[in-house]
């Protein structure tokens, strides 16, 4: 679709409405970017993937209980099957099953980022385990994937007017997209002058800000509040941004 001249925002709307039948690998992410896709599009594809294409499995032995779901390599499903089952379980609000399937996917192919990204999100918002969430999110980013957060974007300097959406961190930059698709933000790490927790604006919500070196949409400061409204989540986001 991108190669056919369709704008990334339109492709993203299609992905959110229809989903995709593949998991995002580092190579696929690079192909999407090379074709003109944005980080927001890559993040949307990661979140809406329902793969059904077989992947090559490999042993997993991290020694980390947070990802240890037992050895299910002989049970039959491949990596994409497990991601599909995890996504379906999330849609059904069955987070325990989703967590188990994602763990099994990590064991089956630890080189892929999607399961780590899913685990990170579930650990942060489902189990409130920021430390383990950070470990999983770093694993996703290091494999060419994304760390996905739920966040609020301030519109008026006081969070009286805001939108809710998804905030993505990758190796090379960050992006935000409102749930209604009308408010977007994206920048490379090289254009970030400052990223810090807020001492005043939205401090009660654990807010943080990003200041770009070059203005984006004629703005030189962007305030975000994490979905948990806890400073610990903002600090996690900041560490990930600064760590790559």
PDB file of C-alpha atoms in Angstrom:
ATOM      1  CA  UNK A   1       0.000   0.000   0.000  1.00  0.00           C
ATOM      2  CA  UNK A   2       2.846   2.388   0.832  1.00  0.00           C
ATOM      3  CA  UNK A   3       4.563   1.551  -2.433  1.00  0.00           C
ATOM      4  CA  UNK A   4       1.304   2.357  -4.199  1.00  0.00           C
ATOM      5  CA  UNK A   5       1.462   5.909  -2.890  1.00  0.00           C
ATOM      6  CA  UNK A   6      -1.035   5.594  -0.045  1.00  0.00           C
ATOM      7  CA  UNK A   7      -0.182   7.859   2.902  1.00  0.00           C
ATOM      8  CA  UNK A   8       1.144   6.144   6.059  1.00  0.00           C
ATOM      9  CA  UNK A   9      -1.754   7.581   8.070  1.00  0.00           C
ATOM     10  CA  UNK A  10      -4.254   5.891   5.755  1.00  0.00           C
ATOM     11  CA  UNK A  11      -2.361   2.595   5.949  1.00  0.00           C
ATOM     12  CA  UNK A  12      -2.389   2.904   9.732  1.00  0.00           C
ATOM     13  CA  UNK A  13      -6.166   3.362   9.732  1.00  0.00           C
ATOM     14  CA  UNK A  14      -6.492   0.244   7.586  1.00  0.00           C
ATOM     15  CA  UNK A  15      -4.253  -1.737   9.952  1.00  0.00           C
ATOM     16  CA  UNK A  16      -6.241  -0.638  12.996  1.00  0.00           C
ATOM     17  CA  UNK A  17      -9.508  -1.584  11.294  1.00  0.00           C
ATOM     18  CA  UNK A  18      -8.451  -4.866   9.669  1.00  0.00           C
ATOM     19  CA  UNK A  19      -5.289  -5.996  11.455  1.00  0.00           C
ATOM     20  CA  UNK A  20      -2.433  -7.808   9.705  1.00  0.00           C
ATOM     21  CA  UNK A  21      -1.567 -11.495   9.467  1.00  0.00           C
ATOM     22  CA  UNK A  22       2.148 -11.292  10.266  1.00  0.00           C
ATOM     23  CA  UNK A  23       4.390 -10.452  13.196  1.00  0.00           C
ATOM     24  CA  UNK A  24       6.766  -7.497  12.931  1.00  0.00           C
ATOM     25  CA  UNK A  25      10.389  -8.601  12.659  1.00  0.00           C
ATOM     26  CA  UNK A  26      13.377  -6.228  12.469  1.00  0.00           C
ATOM     27  CA  UNK A  27      13.608  -6.837   8.706  1.00  0.00           C
ATOM     28  CA  UNK A  28       9.914  -6.112   8.193  1.00  0.00           C
ATOM     29  CA  UNK A  29      10.177  -2.940  10.297  1.00  0.00           C
ATOM     30  CA  UNK A  30      13.068  -1.756   8.121  1.00  0.00           C
ATOM     31  CA  UNK A  31      11.109  -2.532   4.947  1.00  0.00           C
ATOM     32  CA  UNK A  32       8.115  -0.557   6.210  1.00  0.00           C
ATOM     33  CA  UNK A  33      10.323   2.411   7.082  1.00  0.00           C
ATOM     34  CA  UNK A  34      12.156   2.222   3.757  1.00  0.00           C
ATOM     35  CA  UNK A  35       8.803   2.324   1.955  1.00  0.00           C
ATOM     36  CA  UNK A  36       7.891   5.558   3.728  1.00  0.00           C
ATOM     37  CA  UNK A  37       6.200   4.154   6.824  1.00  0.00           C
ATOM     38  CA  UNK A  38       6.386   5.918  10.180  1.00  0.00           C
ATOM     39  CA  UNK A  39       7.216   4.583  13.645  1.00  0.00           C
ATOM     40  CA  UNK A  40       3.566   5.055  14.510  1.00  0.00           C
ATOM     41  CA  UNK A  41       2.643   2.740  11.637  1.00  0.00           C
ATOM     42  CA  UNK A  42       5.170   0.120  12.776  1.00  0.00           C
ATOM     43  CA  UNK A  43       3.749   0.376  16.288  1.00  0.00           C
ATOM     44  CA  UNK A  44       0.184   0.003  15.006  1.00  0.00           C
ATOM     45  CA  UNK A  45       1.129  -3.082  12.997  1.00  0.00           C
ATOM     46  CA  UNK A  46       2.833  -4.578  16.062  1.00  0.00           C
ATOM     47  CA  UNK A  47      -0.259  -3.979  18.194  1.00  0.00           C
ATOM     48  CA  UNK A  48      -2.715  -5.277  15.586  1.00  0.00           C
ATOM     49  CA  UNK A  49      -0.859  -8.299  14.249  1.00  0.00           C
ATOM     50  CA  UNK A  50      -2.738 -11.597  14.102  1.00  0.00           C
ATOM     51  CA  UNK A  51      -0.131 -13.743  12.332  1.00  0.00           C
ATOM     52  CA  UNK A  52      -0.791 -17.041  10.654  1.00  0.00           C
ATOM     53  CA  UNK A  53       2.494 -17.566   8.830  1.00  0.00           C
ATOM     54  CA  UNK A  54       4.876 -20.202  10.225  1.00  0.00           C
ATOM     55  CA  UNK A  55       8.142 -19.079  11.821  1.00  0.00           C
ATOM     56  CA  UNK A  56      11.323 -21.013  12.499  1.00  0.00           C
ATOM     57  CA  UNK A  57      11.604 -21.867  16.192  1.00  0.00           C
ATOM     58  CA  UNK A  58      14.697 -21.890  18.365  1.00  0.00           C
ATOM     59  CA  UNK A  59      15.381 -22.834  21.992  1.00  0.00           C
ATOM     60  CA  UNK A  60      14.884 -20.234  24.728  1.00  0.00           C
ATOM     61  CA  UNK A  61      16.781 -20.247  27.966  1.00  0.00           C
ATOM     62  CA  UNK A  62      16.944 -16.809  29.564  1.00  0.00           C
ATOM     63  CA  UNK A  63      17.110 -17.939  33.168  1.00  0.00           C
ATOM     64  CA  UNK A  64      14.543 -15.208  33.937  1.00  0.00           C
ATOM     65  CA  UNK A  65      11.398 -16.308  35.762  1.00  0.00           C
ATOM     66  CA  UNK A  66       9.489 -13.323  34.367  1.00  0.00           C
ATOM     67  CA  UNK A  67       9.558 -14.964  30.933  1.00  0.00           C
ATOM     68  CA  UNK A  68       9.620 -18.631  31.967  1.00  0.00           C
ATOM     69  CA  UNK A  69       6.473 -20.348  30.752  1.00  0.00           C
ATOM     70  CA  UNK A  70       7.802 -23.913  30.582  1.00  0.00           C
ATOM     71  CA  UNK A  71       9.052 -25.865  27.577  1.00  0.00           C
ATOM     72  CA  UNK A  72       6.148 -26.092  25.119  1.00  0.00           C
ATOM     73  CA  UNK A  73       8.179 -26.520  21.949  1.00  0.00           C
ATOM     74  CA  UNK A  74       6.674 -29.948  21.324  1.00  0.00           C
ATOM     75  CA  UNK A  75       3.080 -28.767  21.797  1.00  0.00           C
ATOM     76  CA  UNK A  76       2.638 -27.837  18.141  1.00  0.00           C
ATOM     77  CA  UNK A  77       1.946 -24.098  17.731  1.00  0.00           C
ATOM     78  CA  UNK A  78       4.613 -21.963  16.089  1.00  0.00           C
ATOM     79  CA  UNK A  79       5.624 -18.429  17.069  1.00  0.00           C
ATOM     80  CA  UNK A  80       2.940 -16.710  15.023  1.00  0.00           C
ATOM     81  CA  UNK A  81       0.258 -19.076  16.322  1.00  0.00           C
ATOM     82  CA  UNK A  82       1.197 -18.146  19.873  1.00  0.00           C
ATOM     83  CA  UNK A  83       1.176 -14.409  19.102  1.00  0.00           C
ATOM     84  CA  UNK A  84      -2.232 -14.853  17.494  1.00  0.00           C
ATOM     85  CA  UNK A  85      -3.534 -16.657  20.578  1.00  0.00           C
ATOM     86  CA  UNK A  86      -2.078 -13.999  22.866  1.00  0.00           C
ATOM     87  CA  UNK A  87      -3.770 -11.235  20.855  1.00  0.00           C
ATOM     88  CA  UNK A  88      -7.083 -13.086  20.931  1.00  0.00           C
ATOM     89  CA  UNK A  89      -6.778 -13.566  24.684  1.00  0.00           C
ATOM     90  CA  UNK A  90      -6.095  -9.855  25.170  1.00  0.00           C
ATOM     91  CA  UNK A  91      -9.172  -9.040  23.095  1.00  0.00           C
ATOM     92  CA  UNK A  92     -11.159 -11.352  25.379  1.00  0.00           C
ATOM     93  CA  UNK A  93      -9.642  -9.729  28.501  1.00  0.00           C
ATOM     94  CA  UNK A  94      -8.018 -13.052  29.411  1.00  0.00           C
ATOM     95  CA  UNK A  95      -4.640 -11.639  30.389  1.00  0.00           C
ATOM     96  CA  UNK A  96      -3.446 -14.792  32.143  1.00  0.00           C
ATOM     97  CA  UNK A  97      -3.750 -16.795  28.932  1.00  0.00           C
ATOM     98  CA  UNK A  98      -2.280 -13.937  26.898  1.00  0.00           C
ATOM     99  CA  UNK A  99       0.703 -13.799  29.226  1.00  0.00           C
ATOM    100  CA  UNK A 100       1.232 -17.551  28.993  1.00  0.00           C
ATOM    101  CA  UNK A 101       1.103 -17.567  25.182  1.00  0.00           C
ATOM    102  CA  UNK A 102       3.520 -14.638  24.976  1.00  0.00           C
ATOM    103  CA  UNK A 103       5.926 -16.417  27.330  1.00  0.00           C
ATOM    104  CA  UNK A 104       5.779 -19.518  25.166  1.00  0.00           C
ATOM    105  CA  UNK A 105       6.451 -17.428  22.053  1.00  0.00           C
ATOM    106  CA  UNK A 106       9.556 -15.950  23.687  1.00  0.00           C
ATOM    107  CA  UNK A 107      10.793 -19.439  24.478  1.00  0.00           C
ATOM    108  CA  UNK A 108      10.099 -20.646  20.974  1.00  0.00           C
ATOM    109  CA  UNK A 109      11.905 -17.803  19.192  1.00  0.00           C
ATOM    110  CA  UNK A 110      13.731 -15.331  21.449  1.00  0.00           C
ATOM    111  CA  UNK A 111      15.049 -13.403  18.430  1.00  0.00           C
ATOM    112  CA  UNK A 112      11.639 -11.875  17.632  1.00  0.00           C
ATOM    113  CA  UNK A 113      10.460  -8.643  19.319  1.00  0.00           C
ATOM    114  CA  UNK A 114       6.659  -8.966  19.259  1.00  0.00           C
ATOM    115  CA  UNK A 115       6.193 -11.276  22.248  1.00  0.00           C
ATOM    116  CA  UNK A 116       8.592  -9.222  24.365  1.00  0.00           C
ATOM    117  CA  UNK A 117       6.645  -6.073  23.492  1.00  0.00           C
ATOM    118  CA  UNK A 118       3.373  -7.729  24.494  1.00  0.00           C
ATOM    119  CA  UNK A 119       4.868  -9.013  27.743  1.00  0.00           C
ATOM    120  CA  UNK A 120       6.170  -5.557  28.576  1.00  0.00           C
ATOM    121  CA  UNK A 121       2.747  -3.994  28.151  1.00  0.00           C
ATOM    122  CA  UNK A 122       1.005  -6.709  30.167  1.00  0.00           C
ATOM    123  CA  UNK A 123       3.597  -6.614  32.939  1.00  0.00           C
ATOM    124  CA  UNK A 124       3.280  -2.839  33.241  1.00  0.00           C
ATOM    125  CA  UNK A 125      -0.490  -2.417  33.060  1.00  0.00           C
ATOM    126  CA  UNK A 126      -1.762  -5.851  34.053  1.00  0.00           C
ATOM    127  CA  UNK A 127       0.648  -6.837  36.809  1.00  0.00           C
ATOM    128  CA  UNK A 128       1.988  -3.396  37.766  1.00  0.00           C
ATOM    129  CA  UNK A 129       5.524  -4.789  37.624  1.00  0.00           C
ATOM    130  CA  UNK A 130       7.539  -1.926  36.147  1.00  0.00           C
ATOM    131  CA  UNK A 131      10.920  -3.597  36.669  1.00  0.00           C
ATOM    132  CA  UNK A 132      10.019  -6.740  34.717  1.00  0.00           C
ATOM    133  CA  UNK A 133       8.152  -4.630  32.154  1.00  0.00           C
ATOM    134  CA  UNK A 134      11.308  -2.626  31.512  1.00  0.00           C
ATOM    135  CA  UNK A 135      13.309  -5.800  30.981  1.00  0.00           C
ATOM    136  CA  UNK A 136      10.797  -7.095  28.435  1.00  0.00           C
ATOM    137  CA  UNK A 137      10.529  -3.738  26.669  1.00  0.00           C
ATOM    138  CA  UNK A 138      14.298  -3.452  26.371  1.00  0.00           C
ATOM    139  CA  UNK A 139      14.363  -6.929  24.862  1.00  0.00           C
ATOM    140  CA  UNK A 140      11.755  -5.833  22.299  1.00  0.00           C
ATOM    141  CA  UNK A 141      13.613  -2.635  21.397  1.00  0.00           C
ATOM    142  CA  UNK A 142      16.967  -4.404  21.122  1.00  0.00           C
ATOM    143  CA  UNK A 143      15.405  -6.811  18.618  1.00  0.00           C
ATOM    144  CA  UNK A 144      14.143  -3.995  16.411  1.00  0.00           C
ATOM    145  CA  UNK A 145      10.676  -3.756  17.938  1.00  0.00           C
ATOM    146  CA  UNK A 146       8.820  -1.178  20.001  1.00  0.00           C
ATOM    147  CA  UNK A 147       7.921  -0.505  23.607  1.00  0.00           C
ATOM    148  CA  UNK A 148       4.280   0.595  23.661  1.00  0.00           C
ATOM    149  CA  UNK A 149       2.669   2.745  26.335  1.00  0.00           C
ATOM    150  CA  UNK A 150      -0.742   4.266  26.919  1.00  0.00           C
ATOM    151  CA  UNK A 151      -0.451   8.004  27.418  1.00  0.00           C
ATOM    152  CA  UNK A 152      -2.241  11.350  27.506  1.00  0.00           C
ATOM    153  CA  UNK A 153      -1.020  14.299  25.423  1.00  0.00           C
ATOM    154  CA  UNK A 154      -1.561  17.744  26.935  1.00  0.00           C
ATOM    155  CA  UNK A 155      -3.073  20.394  24.650  1.00  0.00           C
ATOM    156  CA  UNK A 156      -3.249  23.481  26.859  1.00  0.00           C
ATOM    157  CA  UNK A 157      -0.376  23.426  29.346  1.00  0.00           C
ATOM    158  CA  UNK A 158      -2.496  22.199  32.251  1.00  0.00           C
ATOM    159  CA  UNK A 159      -3.963  18.873  31.066  1.00  0.00           C
ATOM    160  CA  UNK A 160      -7.438  20.418  31.145  1.00  0.00           C
ATOM    161  CA  UNK A 161      -7.559  19.682  27.430  1.00  0.00           C
ATOM    162  CA  UNK A 162      -5.865  16.495  26.318  1.00  0.00           C
ATOM    163  CA  UNK A 163      -6.162  13.412  24.137  1.00  0.00           C
ATOM    164  CA  UNK A 164      -5.507   9.764  24.893  1.00  0.00           C
ATOM    165  CA  UNK A 165      -3.377   7.547  22.691  1.00  0.00           C
ATOM    166  CA  UNK A 166      -0.338   5.310  22.304  1.00  0.00           C
ATOM    167  CA  UNK A 167       3.277   6.319  22.870  1.00  0.00           C
ATOM    168  CA  UNK A 168       5.990   4.241  21.191  1.00  0.00           C
ATOM    169  CA  UNK A 169       9.721   4.007  21.864  1.00  0.00           C
ATOM    170  CA  UNK A 170      12.128   2.437  19.364  1.00  0.00           C
ATOM    171  CA  UNK A 171      15.899   2.341  19.001  1.00  0.00           C
ATOM    172  CA  UNK A 172      15.871   5.448  16.847  1.00  0.00           C
ATOM    173  CA  UNK A 173      13.086   7.639  18.191  1.00  0.00           C
ATOM    174  CA  UNK A 174       9.642   8.117  19.679  1.00  0.00           C
ATOM    175  CA  UNK A 175       6.122   8.670  18.418  1.00  0.00           C
ATOM    176  CA  UNK A 176       2.618   9.288  19.707  1.00  0.00           C
ATOM    177  CA  UNK A 177      -0.740   8.787  18.062  1.00  0.00           C
ATOM    178  CA  UNK A 178      -4.091   9.740  19.547  1.00  0.00           C
ATOM    179  CA  UNK A 179      -6.783   7.086  19.562  1.00  0.00           C
ATOM    180  CA  UNK A 180      -8.849   9.209  17.185  1.00  0.00           C
ATOM    181  CA  UNK A 181      -5.860   9.602  14.847  1.00  0.00           C
ATOM    182  CA  UNK A 182      -6.015  13.394  14.789  1.00  0.00           C
ATOM    183  CA  UNK A 183      -3.065  14.171  17.050  1.00  0.00           C
ATOM    184  CA  UNK A 184       0.353  12.756  16.185  1.00  0.00           C
ATOM    185  CA  UNK A 185       3.931  13.351  17.253  1.00  0.00           C
ATOM    186  CA  UNK A 186       7.129  11.770  15.973  1.00  0.00           C
ATOM    187  CA  UNK A 187      10.814  12.566  16.230  1.00  0.00           C
ATOM    188  CA  UNK A 188      14.215  10.925  15.977  1.00  0.00           C
ATOM    189  CA  UNK A 189      16.394  10.603  19.058  1.00  0.00           C
ATOM    190  CA  UNK A 190      18.867  12.963  17.405  1.00  0.00           C
ATOM    191  CA  UNK A 191      16.238  15.729  17.529  1.00  0.00           C
ATOM    192  CA  UNK A 192      15.477  15.362  21.245  1.00  0.00           C
ATOM    193  CA  UNK A 193      17.051  18.177  23.240  1.00  0.00           C
ATOM    194  CA  UNK A 194      15.482  17.276  26.580  1.00  0.00           C
ATOM    195  CA  UNK A 195      13.236  14.615  28.083  1.00  0.00           C
ATOM    196  CA  UNK A 196      12.404  14.946  31.784  1.00  0.00           C
ATOM    197  CA  UNK A 197       9.651  14.443  34.310  1.00  0.00           C
ATOM    198  CA  UNK A 198       7.645  17.609  34.989  1.00  0.00           C
ATOM    199  CA  UNK A 199       7.965  19.578  38.186  1.00  0.00           C
ATOM    200  CA  UNK A 200       4.819  21.619  37.588  1.00  0.00           C
ATOM    201  CA  UNK A 201       2.636  20.940  34.525  1.00  0.00           C
ATOM    202  CA  UNK A 202       0.825  17.669  35.129  1.00  0.00           C
ATOM    203  CA  UNK A 203       3.134  16.733  37.994  1.00  0.00           C
ATOM    204  CA  UNK A 204       0.141  15.290  39.849  1.00  0.00           C
ATOM    205  CA  UNK A 205      -0.296  12.891  36.918  1.00  0.00           C
ATOM    206  CA  UNK A 206       3.361  11.862  36.759  1.00  0.00           C
ATOM    207  CA  UNK A 207       3.791  13.843  33.534  1.00  0.00           C
ATOM    208  CA  UNK A 208       6.961  14.241  31.484  1.00  0.00           C
ATOM    209  CA  UNK A 209       7.975  16.479  28.597  1.00  0.00           C
ATOM    210  CA  UNK A 210       9.986  16.231  25.406  1.00  0.00           C
ATOM    211  CA  UNK A 211      11.710  19.270  23.925  1.00  0.00           C
ATOM    212  CA  UNK A 212      12.893  18.882  20.317  1.00  0.00           C
ATOM    213  CA  UNK A 213      15.934  20.684  18.959  1.00  0.00           C
ATOM    214  CA  UNK A 214      13.961  21.609  15.854  1.00  0.00           C
ATOM    215  CA  UNK A 215      10.330  22.599  16.362  1.00  0.00           C
ATOM    216  CA  UNK A 216       7.662  20.076  15.433  1.00  0.00           C
ATOM    217  CA  UNK A 217       4.369  21.529  14.202  1.00  0.00           C
ATOM    218  CA  UNK A 218       5.675  24.926  15.383  1.00  0.00           C
ATOM    219  CA  UNK A 219       5.985  23.636  18.942  1.00  0.00           C
ATOM    220  CA  UNK A 220       9.109  23.286  21.061  1.00  0.00           C
ATOM    221  CA  UNK A 221       7.650  21.392  24.028  1.00  0.00           C
ATOM    222  CA  UNK A 222       5.339  18.388  24.329  1.00  0.00           C
ATOM    223  CA  UNK A 223       3.819  17.235  27.621  1.00  0.00           C
ATOM    224  CA  UNK A 224       2.645  13.667  28.167  1.00  0.00           C
ATOM    225  CA  UNK A 225       1.138  11.888  31.165  1.00  0.00           C
ATOM    226  CA  UNK A 226       1.421   8.104  31.548  1.00  0.00           C
ATOM    227  CA  UNK A 227      -1.738   6.011  31.730  1.00  0.00           C
ATOM    228  CA  UNK A 228      -0.947   4.890  35.276  1.00  0.00           C
ATOM    229  CA  UNK A 229      -0.507   8.554  36.264  1.00  0.00           C
ATOM    230  CA  UNK A 230       2.551   7.452  38.194  1.00  0.00           C
ATOM    231  CA  UNK A 231       5.986   9.030  37.921  1.00  0.00           C
ATOM    232  CA  UNK A 232       7.564   5.566  37.854  1.00  0.00           C
ATOM    233  CA  UNK A 233       6.039   4.952  34.407  1.00  0.00           C
ATOM    234  CA  UNK A 234       7.341   8.272  33.080  1.00  0.00           C
ATOM    235  CA  UNK A 235      10.774   7.457  34.453  1.00  0.00           C
ATOM    236  CA  UNK A 236      10.639   4.106  32.661  1.00  0.00           C
ATOM    237  CA  UNK A 237       9.770   5.815  29.367  1.00  0.00           C
ATOM    238  CA  UNK A 238      12.602   8.307  29.846  1.00  0.00           C
ATOM    239  CA  UNK A 239      15.143   5.571  30.583  1.00  0.00           C
ATOM    240  CA  UNK A 240      14.165   3.748  27.410  1.00  0.00           C
ATOM    241  CA  UNK A 241      14.417   6.920  25.319  1.00  0.00           C
ATOM    242  CA  UNK A 242      17.825   7.772  26.753  1.00  0.00           C
ATOM    243  CA  UNK A 243      19.098   4.202  26.620  1.00  0.00           C
ATOM    244  CA  UNK A 244      19.188   3.834  22.831  1.00  0.00           C
TER     245      UNK A 244
END
